[in-house]
Amino acid sequence: MRFDVEVIGGGLAGVEAAFRLARMGFSVGLYEMRPERRSPAHRTHLLGELVCSNSLGADQETSPAGILKAELRRLGSPVMASADRNRVPAGRALAVDREGFARDLTDMVSSLPNVTVVRREVTSIPTGPCILATGPLTEGEMAEALRAVAGGEDGRFLYFYDAASPIVTIDSVDMSRAYRGSRYGQGEDYVNCPLTREEYLAFWEALVSARQAPRHQFEEPRFFEGCLPVEEIARRGVDTLRFGPMRPVGLPGPDGREPYAVVQLRQDDREGRLYNLVGFQTNLLWGEQERVFRMIPALRDAEFVRKGVMHRNLYVCAPKVLDGYLRPLGAHRRDLFLAGQITGVEGYLESAAMGLCAAMFMGCVLKGLELPHLPPETALGSLLRHLREARPEGFQPMNVNLGIFPPLEERIRDRRERCARYFRRALEALEAFLRENPHLDTAG
Ligand SMILES: Cc1cc2nc3c(=O)[nH]c(=O)nc-3n(C[C@H](O)[C@H](O)[C@H](O)COP(=O)(O)OP(=O)(O)OC[C@H]3O[C@@H](n4cnc5c(N)ncnc54)[C@H](O)[C@@H]3O)c2cc1C
């Protein structure tokens, strides 16, 4: 074999894994099928392409996503390094210029002397040391190969739907009917498009009755609650949107009063020309999207440069399929790991984090070391613990959130203060872990 390890898939998890293994001194073949073959969501040949939102979520120590980011930064994650370098304004969130981010990541990984990027589709699982990071849109022969190691017949190999928001050009937004401002006066990053009660009700009617793109026959709809299509949220009740993506609370207009409902637009590129409709993932037919979303007064003449789309999303039922170290039990191999979203996590950074963990574990296998136990107080450890210990029945992909960490010993009522405590505990636990396992501290 040409390489010490083969990493299949140059997405967020694959890039993270390849980078770390290279840092540990291994030669890595990183296989990416694009541009020869594209998934329904990827648009470029770049490694680590973001397929939907350009936001990587909150970035403070008072949010669970902030804990994960801090750990990834501490561990020298290339995904975080690139995100920090390609940041665009987005209030308290870390949003990036999507092309700059992926280009930077591609350059970072391709320039490592012991990483070789091989541009071709891999159609079977290699027999040597391998990390499979082919993502939630894995299809064809590789999906069948995964099904075989995960066991598909009794429901252990699952799938569900996910949806992406449309993007408009800012020049086409009617700013006389919109205003800038982040929620609770935290800056000016978002463009807010308000609706009166009458406008909202007409919009809601149109949304719930609009035509949707057809589904494939073999696909059974299983929505992930954190990423529901906007029309699906609307269908749950006339006011559901006003408590979800159209929530007006903390967004007073120029007259100082909160509107009845509001659609927020978030910057999507470095130059600030493109904005996405926050939380408006959708499966409406493309023509229907323009018709319905133009009922939002500020978007009446909006130019939709990307329509919302909806895709199949593959992941395994981790508590049944994986061994606690991201290895599929059905493969009976010490040197085959899954990574990324297919392990049963949800989110860009959670996927990258599972690339990092798989690489750490692989490195230990190749060096003949015992596999390390990441402390559950850390975000990484709690995600792994969730994959190992969650209830298999109705298993759903999981974002990092306080509910998966072991509870604090004392009760702290204030959410921000509570989260800050989790944050400090996580970073202390990570430092202790790295002191005990100095060979895994490859950040420098
Ligand atoms: C449509 C959609 C929208 C999403 N939106 C968001 C969002 O807004 N925010 C969020 O946090 N998360 C989102 N997710 C979830 C998840 O965070 C992303 O899918 C993330 O990119 C997963 O990272 P990954 O590395 O596991 O997979 P990917 O980033 O998809 O990477 C997999 C890579 O493997 C390559 N590949 C696949 N098969 C093969 C093969 N056989 N041989 C060689 N290469 C192969 C693919 O081309 C791809 O580059 C979304 C998912 C989907 C499907």
PDB file of N, CA and C and ligand atoms in Angstrom, residues 8-15 31-34 37-39 41-42 46-56 118 120-123 133-139 142 162-164 227 281 309-313 339-342 345-352 399, ligand 1:
ATOM      1  N   ILE A   8     -11.054   8.484   3.302  1.00  0.00           N
ATOM      2  CA  ILE A   8     -11.964   8.581   2.148  1.00  0.00           C
ATOM      3  C   ILE A   8     -12.953   9.714   2.400  1.00  0.00           C
ATOM      4  N   GLY A   9     -12.896  10.756   1.569  1.00  0.00           N
ATOM      5  CA  GLY A   9     -13.790  11.908   1.701  1.00  0.00           C
ATOM      6  C   GLY A   9     -13.029  13.128   2.179  1.00  0.00           C
ATOM      7  N   GLY A  10     -12.991  14.170   1.329  1.00  0.00           N
ATOM      8  CA  GLY A  10     -12.271  15.403   1.684  1.00  0.00           C
ATOM      9  C   GLY A  10     -13.219  16.481   2.163  1.00  0.00           C
ATOM     10  N   GLY A  11     -14.173  16.125   3.012  1.00  0.00           N
ATOM     11  CA  GLY A  11     -15.061  17.115   3.637  1.00  0.00           C
ATOM     12  C   GLY A  11     -14.434  17.579   4.942  1.00  0.00           C
ATOM     13  N   LEU A  12     -15.277  18.110   5.821  1.00  0.00           N
ATOM     14  CA  LEU A  12     -14.755  18.678   7.066  1.00  0.00           C
ATOM     15  C   LEU A  12     -14.073  17.614   7.920  1.00  0.00           C
ATOM     16  N   ALA A  13     -14.687  16.452   8.025  1.00  0.00           N
ATOM     17  CA  ALA A  13     -14.124  15.396   8.861  1.00  0.00           C
ATOM     18  C   ALA A  13     -12.855  14.816   8.230  1.00  0.00           C
ATOM     19  N   GLY A  14     -12.892  14.587   6.922  1.00  0.00           N
ATOM     20  CA  GLY A  14     -11.752  13.967   6.245  1.00  0.00           C
ATOM     21  C   GLY A  14     -10.519  14.855   6.297  1.00  0.00           C
ATOM     22  N   VAL A  15     -10.730  16.153   6.104  1.00  0.00           N
ATOM     23  CA  VAL A  15      -9.617  17.095   6.138  1.00  0.00           C
ATOM     24  C   VAL A  15      -9.017  17.147   7.544  1.00  0.00           C
ATOM     25  N   TYR A  31      -8.684  10.791  -0.236  1.00  0.00           N
ATOM     26  CA  TYR A  31      -9.427  10.570  -1.495  1.00  0.00           C
ATOM     27  C   TYR A  31     -10.666  11.434  -1.541  1.00  0.00           C
ATOM     28  N   GLU A  32     -10.792  12.206  -2.609  1.00  0.00           N
ATOM     29  CA  GLU A  32     -11.972  13.063  -2.783  1.00  0.00           C
ATOM     30  C   GLU A  32     -12.517  12.855  -4.194  1.00  0.00           C
ATOM     31  N   MET A  33     -13.810  12.586  -4.284  1.00  0.00           N
ATOM     32  CA  MET A  33     -14.390  12.257  -5.598  1.00  0.00           C
ATOM     33  C   MET A  33     -14.659  13.484  -6.473  1.00  0.00           C
ATOM     34  N   ARG A  34     -14.771  14.684  -5.843  1.00  0.00           N
ATOM     35  CA  ARG A  34     -14.982  15.881  -6.652  1.00  0.00           C
ATOM     36  C   ARG A  34     -13.677  16.316  -7.302  1.00  0.00           C
ATOM     37  N   ARG A  37     -16.930  13.597  -9.643  1.00  0.00           N
ATOM     38  CA  ARG A  37     -18.320  13.311  -9.298  1.00  0.00           C
ATOM     39  C   ARG A  37     -18.747  14.247  -8.169  1.00  0.00           C
ATOM     40  N   ARG A  38     -19.926  14.827  -8.276  1.00  0.00           N
ATOM     41  CA  ARG A  38     -20.398  15.780  -7.268  1.00  0.00           C
ATOM     42  C   ARG A  38     -21.581  15.216  -6.506  1.00  0.00           C
ATOM     43  N   SER A  39     -21.715  15.629  -5.264  1.00  0.00           N
ATOM     44  CA  SER A  39     -22.915  15.281  -4.502  1.00  0.00           C
ATOM     45  C   SER A  39     -24.012  16.275  -4.911  1.00  0.00           C
ATOM     46  N   ALA A  41     -25.281  18.490  -3.197  1.00  0.00           N
ATOM     47  CA  ALA A  41     -25.162  19.766  -2.475  1.00  0.00           C
ATOM     48  C   ALA A  41     -23.845  20.481  -2.728  1.00  0.00           C
ATOM     49  N   HIS A  42     -22.766  19.752  -3.018  1.00  0.00           N
ATOM     50  CA  HIS A  42     -21.468  20.411  -3.220  1.00  0.00           C
ATOM     51  C   HIS A  42     -21.446  21.118  -4.566  1.00  0.00           C
ATOM     52  N   LEU A  46     -13.369  22.216  -3.997  1.00  0.00           N
ATOM     53  CA  LEU A  46     -12.576  22.524  -2.797  1.00  0.00           C
ATOM     54  C   LEU A  46     -12.832  21.525  -1.667  1.00  0.00           C
ATOM     55  N   LEU A  47     -11.788  21.251  -0.908  1.00  0.00           N
ATOM     56  CA  LEU A  47     -11.941  20.381   0.260  1.00  0.00           C
ATOM     57  C   LEU A  47     -12.648  21.182   1.358  1.00  0.00           C
ATOM     58  N   GLY A  48     -13.384  20.495   2.204  1.00  0.00           N
ATOM     59  CA  GLY A  48     -14.040  21.164   3.327  1.00  0.00           C
ATOM     60  C   GLY A  48     -15.097  22.171   2.902  1.00  0.00           C
ATOM     61  N   GLU A  49     -15.735  21.938   1.784  1.00  0.00           N
ATOM     62  CA  GLU A  49     -16.792  22.866   1.333  1.00  0.00           C
ATOM     63  C   GLU A  49     -17.987  22.829   2.291  1.00  0.00           C
ATOM     64  N   LEU A  50     -18.515  24.020   2.622  1.00  0.00           N
ATOM     65  CA  LEU A  50     -19.726  24.092   3.453  1.00  0.00           C
ATOM     66  C   LEU A  50     -20.924  23.977   2.515  1.00  0.00           C
ATOM     67  N   VAL A  51     -21.785  23.015   2.773  1.00  0.00           N
ATOM     68  CA  VAL A  51     -22.856  22.754   1.802  1.00  0.00           C
ATOM     69  C   VAL A  51     -24.106  23.594   2.019  1.00  0.00           C
ATOM     70  N   CYS A  52     -24.181  24.292   3.148  1.00  0.00           N
ATOM     71  CA  CYS A  52     -25.424  25.049   3.385  1.00  0.00           C
ATOM     72  C   CYS A  52     -25.080  26.373   4.029  1.00  0.00           C
ATOM     73  N   SER A  53     -25.464  26.574   5.278  1.00  0.00           N
ATOM     74  CA  SER A  53     -25.225  27.843   5.951  1.00  0.00           C
ATOM     75  C   SER A  53     -23.722  28.128   6.014  1.00  0.00           C
ATOM     76  N   ASN A  54     -23.362  29.425   6.076  1.00  0.00           N
ATOM     77  CA  ASN A  54     -21.945  29.763   6.262  1.00  0.00           C
ATOM     78  C   ASN A  54     -21.640  30.050   7.728  1.00  0.00           C
ATOM     79  N   SER A  55     -22.565  29.674   8.618  1.00  0.00           N
ATOM     80  CA  SER A  55     -22.326  29.899  10.048  1.00  0.00           C
ATOM     81  C   SER A  55     -21.897  28.606  10.736  1.00  0.00           C
ATOM     82  N   LEU A  56     -20.869  28.730  11.590  1.00  0.00           N
ATOM     83  CA  LEU A  56     -20.427  27.576  12.374  1.00  0.00           C
ATOM     84  C   LEU A  56     -20.962  27.670  13.801  1.00  0.00           C
ATOM     85  N   VAL A 118      -5.920  12.550  -3.527  1.00  0.00           N
ATOM     86  CA  VAL A 118      -6.185  11.742  -4.722  1.00  0.00           C
ATOM     87  C   VAL A 118      -7.620  12.027  -5.152  1.00  0.00           C
ATOM     88  N   ARG A 120     -10.412  10.926  -6.785  1.00  0.00           N
ATOM     89  CA  ARG A 120     -11.218   9.884  -7.428  1.00  0.00           C
ATOM     90  C   ARG A 120     -12.222   9.289  -6.449  1.00  0.00           C
ATOM     91  N   GLU A 121     -13.289   8.767  -7.010  1.00  0.00           N
ATOM     92  CA  GLU A 121     -14.314   8.134  -6.176  1.00  0.00           C
ATOM     93  C   GLU A 121     -13.807   6.773  -5.721  1.00  0.00           C
ATOM     94  N   VAL A 122     -14.003   6.480  -4.451  1.00  0.00           N
ATOM     95  CA  VAL A 122     -13.635   5.162  -3.927  1.00  0.00           C
ATOM     96  C   VAL A 122     -14.931   4.359  -3.802  1.00  0.00           C
ATOM     97  N   THR A 123     -14.939   3.165  -4.338  1.00  0.00           N
ATOM     98  CA  THR A 123     -16.210   2.438  -4.405  1.00  0.00           C
ATOM     99  C   THR A 123     -16.281   1.241  -3.456  1.00  0.00           C
ATOM    100  N   ALA A 133     -14.973   8.940   5.688  1.00  0.00           N
ATOM    101  CA  ALA A 133     -15.592  10.230   6.024  1.00  0.00           C
ATOM    102  C   ALA A 133     -16.323  10.742   4.794  1.00  0.00           C
ATOM    103  N   THR A 134     -17.170   9.921   4.244  1.00  0.00           N
ATOM    104  CA  THR A 134     -17.801  10.256   2.964  1.00  0.00           C
ATOM    105  C   THR A 134     -19.066  11.111   3.120  1.00  0.00           C
ATOM    106  N   GLY A 135     -19.432  11.428   4.345  1.00  0.00           N
ATOM    107  CA  GLY A 135     -20.472  12.431   4.554  1.00  0.00           C
ATOM    108  C   GLY A 135     -21.895  11.921   4.442  1.00  0.00           C
ATOM    109  N   PRO A 136     -22.832  12.820   4.799  1.00  0.00           N
ATOM    110  CA  PRO A 136     -24.236  12.420   4.864  1.00  0.00           C
ATOM    111  C   PRO A 136     -24.885  12.184   3.499  1.00  0.00           C
ATOM    112  N   LEU A 137     -24.151  12.520   2.421  1.00  0.00           N
ATOM    113  CA  LEU A 137     -24.736  12.324   1.090  1.00  0.00           C
ATOM    114  C   LEU A 137     -24.093  11.146   0.371  1.00  0.00           C
ATOM    115  N   THR A 138     -23.426  10.298   1.128  1.00  0.00           N
ATOM    116  CA  THR A 138     -22.791   9.111   0.545  1.00  0.00           C
ATOM    117  C   THR A 138     -23.805   8.328  -0.280  1.00  0.00           C
ATOM    118  N   GLU A 139     -23.387   7.949  -1.473  1.00  0.00           N
ATOM    119  CA  GLU A 139     -24.328   7.198  -2.317  1.00  0.00           C
ATOM    120  C   GLU A 139     -23.607   6.059  -3.024  1.00  0.00           C
ATOM    121  N   MET A 142     -20.348   2.976  -2.385  1.00  0.00           N
ATOM    122  CA  MET A 142     -19.827   3.212  -1.037  1.00  0.00           C
ATOM    123  C   MET A 142     -20.950   3.137   0.003  1.00  0.00           C
ATOM    124  N   ASP A 162     -32.613  16.697   5.173  1.00  0.00           N
ATOM    125  CA  ASP A 162     -32.054  17.942   5.683  1.00  0.00           C
ATOM    126  C   ASP A 162     -32.344  18.997   4.614  1.00  0.00           C
ATOM    127  N   ALA A 163     -32.268  20.262   4.978  1.00  0.00           N
ATOM    128  CA  ALA A 163     -32.663  21.289   4.005  1.00  0.00           C
ATOM    129  C   ALA A 163     -31.757  22.511   4.080  1.00  0.00           C
ATOM    130  N   ALA A 164     -31.549  23.191   2.924  1.00  0.00           N
ATOM    131  CA  ALA A 164     -30.661  24.351   2.850  1.00  0.00           C
ATOM    132  C   ALA A 164     -31.450  25.626   2.533  1.00  0.00           C
ATOM    133  N   CYS A 227     -33.145  21.190  12.117  1.00  0.00           N
ATOM    134  CA  CYS A 227     -32.986  21.701  10.757  1.00  0.00           C
ATOM    135  C   CYS A 227     -34.229  21.388   9.931  1.00  0.00           C
ATOM    136  N   GLN A 281     -34.417  26.886   5.585  1.00  0.00           N
ATOM    137  CA  GLN A 281     -34.177  25.669   4.807  1.00  0.00           C
ATOM    138  C   GLN A 281     -35.509  25.241   4.217  1.00  0.00           C
ATOM    139  N   VAL A 309     -32.586  23.872  -0.954  1.00  0.00           N
ATOM    140  CA  VAL A 309     -32.663  22.486  -1.452  1.00  0.00           C
ATOM    141  C   VAL A 309     -32.811  21.527  -0.273  1.00  0.00           C
ATOM    142  N   MET A 310     -33.128  20.304  -0.604  1.00  0.00           N
ATOM    143  CA  MET A 310     -33.311  19.312   0.452  1.00  0.00           C
ATOM    144  C   MET A 310     -32.710  17.984   0.010  1.00  0.00           C
ATOM    145  N   HIS A 311     -32.025  17.349   0.926  1.00  0.00           N
ATOM    146  CA  HIS A 311     -31.253  16.172   0.527  1.00  0.00           C
ATOM    147  C   HIS A 311     -31.440  15.001   1.471  1.00  0.00           C
ATOM    148  N   ARG A 312     -31.123  13.860   0.962  1.00  0.00           N
ATOM    149  CA  ARG A 312     -31.015  12.674   1.788  1.00  0.00           C
ATOM    150  C   ARG A 312     -29.793  12.839   2.697  1.00  0.00           C
ATOM    151  N   ASN A 313     -29.854  12.258   3.845  1.00  0.00           N
ATOM    152  CA  ASN A 313     -28.765  12.450   4.792  1.00  0.00           C
ATOM    153  C   ASN A 313     -28.511  11.122   5.498  1.00  0.00           C
ATOM    154  N   ALA A 339     -15.974   8.587  10.393  1.00  0.00           N
ATOM    155  CA  ALA A 339     -15.752   9.954  10.881  1.00  0.00           C
ATOM    156  C   ALA A 339     -16.792  10.870  10.255  1.00  0.00           C
ATOM    157  N   GLY A 340     -17.045  11.990  10.932  1.00  0.00           N
ATOM    158  CA  GLY A 340     -17.953  12.988  10.374  1.00  0.00           C
ATOM    159  C   GLY A 340     -19.406  12.699  10.692  1.00  0.00           C
ATOM    160  N   GLN A 341     -20.237  13.302   9.879  1.00  0.00           N
ATOM    161  CA  GLN A 341     -21.681  13.246  10.141  1.00  0.00           C
ATOM    162  C   GLN A 341     -22.226  11.819  10.100  1.00  0.00           C
ATOM    163  N   ILE A 342     -21.618  10.949   9.315  1.00  0.00           N
ATOM    164  CA  ILE A 342     -22.150   9.581   9.222  1.00  0.00           C
ATOM    165  C   ILE A 342     -22.055   8.824  10.553  1.00  0.00           C
ATOM    166  N   VAL A 345     -23.340  12.326  14.473  1.00  0.00           N
ATOM    167  CA  VAL A 345     -23.359  13.689  15.017  1.00  0.00           C
ATOM    168  C   VAL A 345     -24.008  14.584  13.971  1.00  0.00           C
ATOM    169  N   GLU A 346     -24.324  15.821  14.364  1.00  0.00           N
ATOM    170  CA  GLU A 346     -24.963  16.756  13.437  1.00  0.00           C
ATOM    171  C   GLU A 346     -24.235  18.092  13.524  1.00  0.00           C
ATOM    172  N   GLY A 347     -23.817  18.608  12.387  1.00  0.00           N
ATOM    173  CA  GLY A 347     -23.212  19.943  12.377  1.00  0.00           C
ATOM    174  C   GLY A 347     -21.809  19.930  11.808  1.00  0.00           C
ATOM    175  N   TYR A 348     -21.419  21.083  11.284  1.00  0.00           N
ATOM    176  CA  TYR A 348     -20.103  21.207  10.656  1.00  0.00           C
ATOM    177  C   TYR A 348     -18.982  20.859  11.637  1.00  0.00           C
ATOM    178  N   LEU A 349     -19.013  21.526  12.799  1.00  0.00           N
ATOM    179  CA  LEU A 349     -17.873  21.331  13.702  1.00  0.00           C
ATOM    180  C   LEU A 349     -17.946  20.008  14.439  1.00  0.00           C
ATOM    181  N   GLU A 350     -19.145  19.523  14.684  1.00  0.00           N
ATOM    182  CA  GLU A 350     -19.277  18.201  15.277  1.00  0.00           C
ATOM    183  C   GLU A 350     -18.697  17.164  14.311  1.00  0.00           C
ATOM    184  N   SER A 351     -18.951  17.359  13.007  1.00  0.00           N
ATOM    185  CA  SER A 351     -18.409  16.431  12.005  1.00  0.00           C
ATOM    186  C   SER A 351     -16.885  16.500  11.990  1.00  0.00           C
ATOM    187  N   ALA A 352     -16.362  17.741  11.977  1.00  0.00           N
ATOM    188  CA  ALA A 352     -14.907  17.902  12.005  1.00  0.00           C
ATOM    189  C   ALA A 352     -14.339  17.240  13.263  1.00  0.00           C
ATOM    190  N   ASN A 399     -26.231  17.552  17.869  1.00  0.00           N
ATOM    191  CA  ASN A 399     -25.364  18.726  17.992  1.00  0.00           C
ATOM    192  C   ASN A 399     -24.746  18.730  19.383  1.00  0.00           C
TER     193      ASN A 399
HETATM  194  C1  LIG B   1     -27.825  19.576   2.519  1.00  0.00           C
HETATM  195  C2  LIG B   1     -27.152  19.638   3.829  1.00  0.00           C
HETATM  196  C3  LIG B   1     -27.094  20.840   4.502  1.00  0.00           C
HETATM  197  C4  LIG B   1     -26.436  20.923   5.735  1.00  0.00           C
HETATM  198  N1  LIG B   1     -26.384  22.108   6.361  1.00  0.00           N
HETATM  199  C5  LIG B   1     -25.704  22.259   7.504  1.00  0.00           C
HETATM  200  C6  LIG B   1     -25.605  23.543   8.118  1.00  0.00           C
HETATM  201  O1  LIG B   1     -26.115  24.523   7.623  1.00  0.00           O
HETATM  202  N2  LIG B   1     -24.904  23.639   9.262  1.00  0.00           N
HETATM  203  C7  LIG B   1     -24.313  22.567   9.832  1.00  0.00           C
HETATM  204  O2  LIG B   1     -23.663  22.737  10.873  1.00  0.00           O
HETATM  205  N3  LIG B   1     -24.397  21.335   9.278  1.00  0.00           N
HETATM  206  C8  LIG B   1     -25.093  21.159   8.131  1.00  0.00           C
HETATM  207  N4  LIG B   1     -25.208  19.925   7.543  1.00  0.00           N
HETATM  208  C9  LIG B   1     -24.710  18.733   8.241  1.00  0.00           C
HETATM  209  C10 LIG B   1     -23.193  18.496   8.231  1.00  0.00           C
HETATM  210  O3  LIG B   1     -22.590  19.389   9.120  1.00  0.00           O
HETATM  211  C11 LIG B   1     -22.523  18.658   6.886  1.00  0.00           C
HETATM  212  O4  LIG B   1     -23.057  17.724   6.004  1.00  0.00           O
HETATM  213  C12 LIG B   1     -21.002  18.444   6.950  1.00  0.00           C
HETATM  214  O5  LIG B   1     -20.453  18.848   5.732  1.00  0.00           O
HETATM  215  C13 LIG B   1     -20.614  17.002   7.241  1.00  0.00           C
HETATM  216  O6  LIG B   1     -19.227  16.855   7.182  1.00  0.00           O
HETATM  217  P1  LIG B   1     -18.573  15.481   6.668  1.00  0.00           P
HETATM  218  O7  LIG B   1     -17.122  15.726   6.603  1.00  0.00           O
HETATM  219  O8  LIG B   1     -19.090  14.386   7.482  1.00  0.00           O
HETATM  220  O9  LIG B   1     -19.160  15.283   5.202  1.00  0.00           O
HETATM  221  P2  LIG B   1     -18.962  16.171   3.887  1.00  0.00           P
HETATM  222  O10 LIG B   1     -18.586  17.564   4.267  1.00  0.00           O
HETATM  223  O11 LIG B   1     -20.158  15.967   3.057  1.00  0.00           O
HETATM  224  O12 LIG B   1     -17.713  15.511   3.191  1.00  0.00           O
HETATM  225  C14 LIG B   1     -17.758  14.261   2.570  1.00  0.00           C
HETATM  226  C15 LIG B   1     -16.819  14.307   1.391  1.00  0.00           C
HETATM  227  O13 LIG B   1     -16.633  13.001   0.879  1.00  0.00           O
HETATM  228  C16 LIG B   1     -16.672  13.034  -0.534  1.00  0.00           C
HETATM  229  N5  LIG B   1     -17.084  11.692  -0.950  1.00  0.00           N
HETATM  230  C17 LIG B   1     -18.282  11.090  -0.761  1.00  0.00           C
HETATM  231  N6  LIG B   1     -18.270   9.828  -1.213  1.00  0.00           N
HETATM  232  C18 LIG B   1     -17.023   9.602  -1.697  1.00  0.00           C
HETATM  233  C19 LIG B   1     -16.393   8.477  -2.291  1.00  0.00           C
HETATM  234  N7  LIG B   1     -17.053   7.336  -2.463  1.00  0.00           N
HETATM  235  N8  LIG B   1     -15.099   8.585  -2.684  1.00  0.00           N
HETATM  236  C20 LIG B   1     -14.419   9.749  -2.521  1.00  0.00           C
HETATM  237  N9  LIG B   1     -14.983  10.858  -1.963  1.00  0.00           N
HETATM  238  C21 LIG B   1     -16.272  10.783  -1.538  1.00  0.00           C
HETATM  239  C22 LIG B   1     -17.663  14.136  -0.831  1.00  0.00           C
HETATM  240  O14 LIG B   1     -17.486  14.674  -2.133  1.00  0.00           O
HETATM  241  C23 LIG B   1     -17.332  15.152   0.253  1.00  0.00           C
HETATM  242  O15 LIG B   1     -16.354  16.075  -0.126  1.00  0.00           O
HETATM  243  C24 LIG B   1     -25.855  19.782   6.320  1.00  0.00           C
HETATM  244  C25 LIG B   1     -25.922  18.570   5.645  1.00  0.00           C
HETATM  245  C26 LIG B   1     -26.564  18.486   4.414  1.00  0.00           C
HETATM  246  C27 LIG B   1     -26.641  17.191   3.714  1.00  0.00           C
END
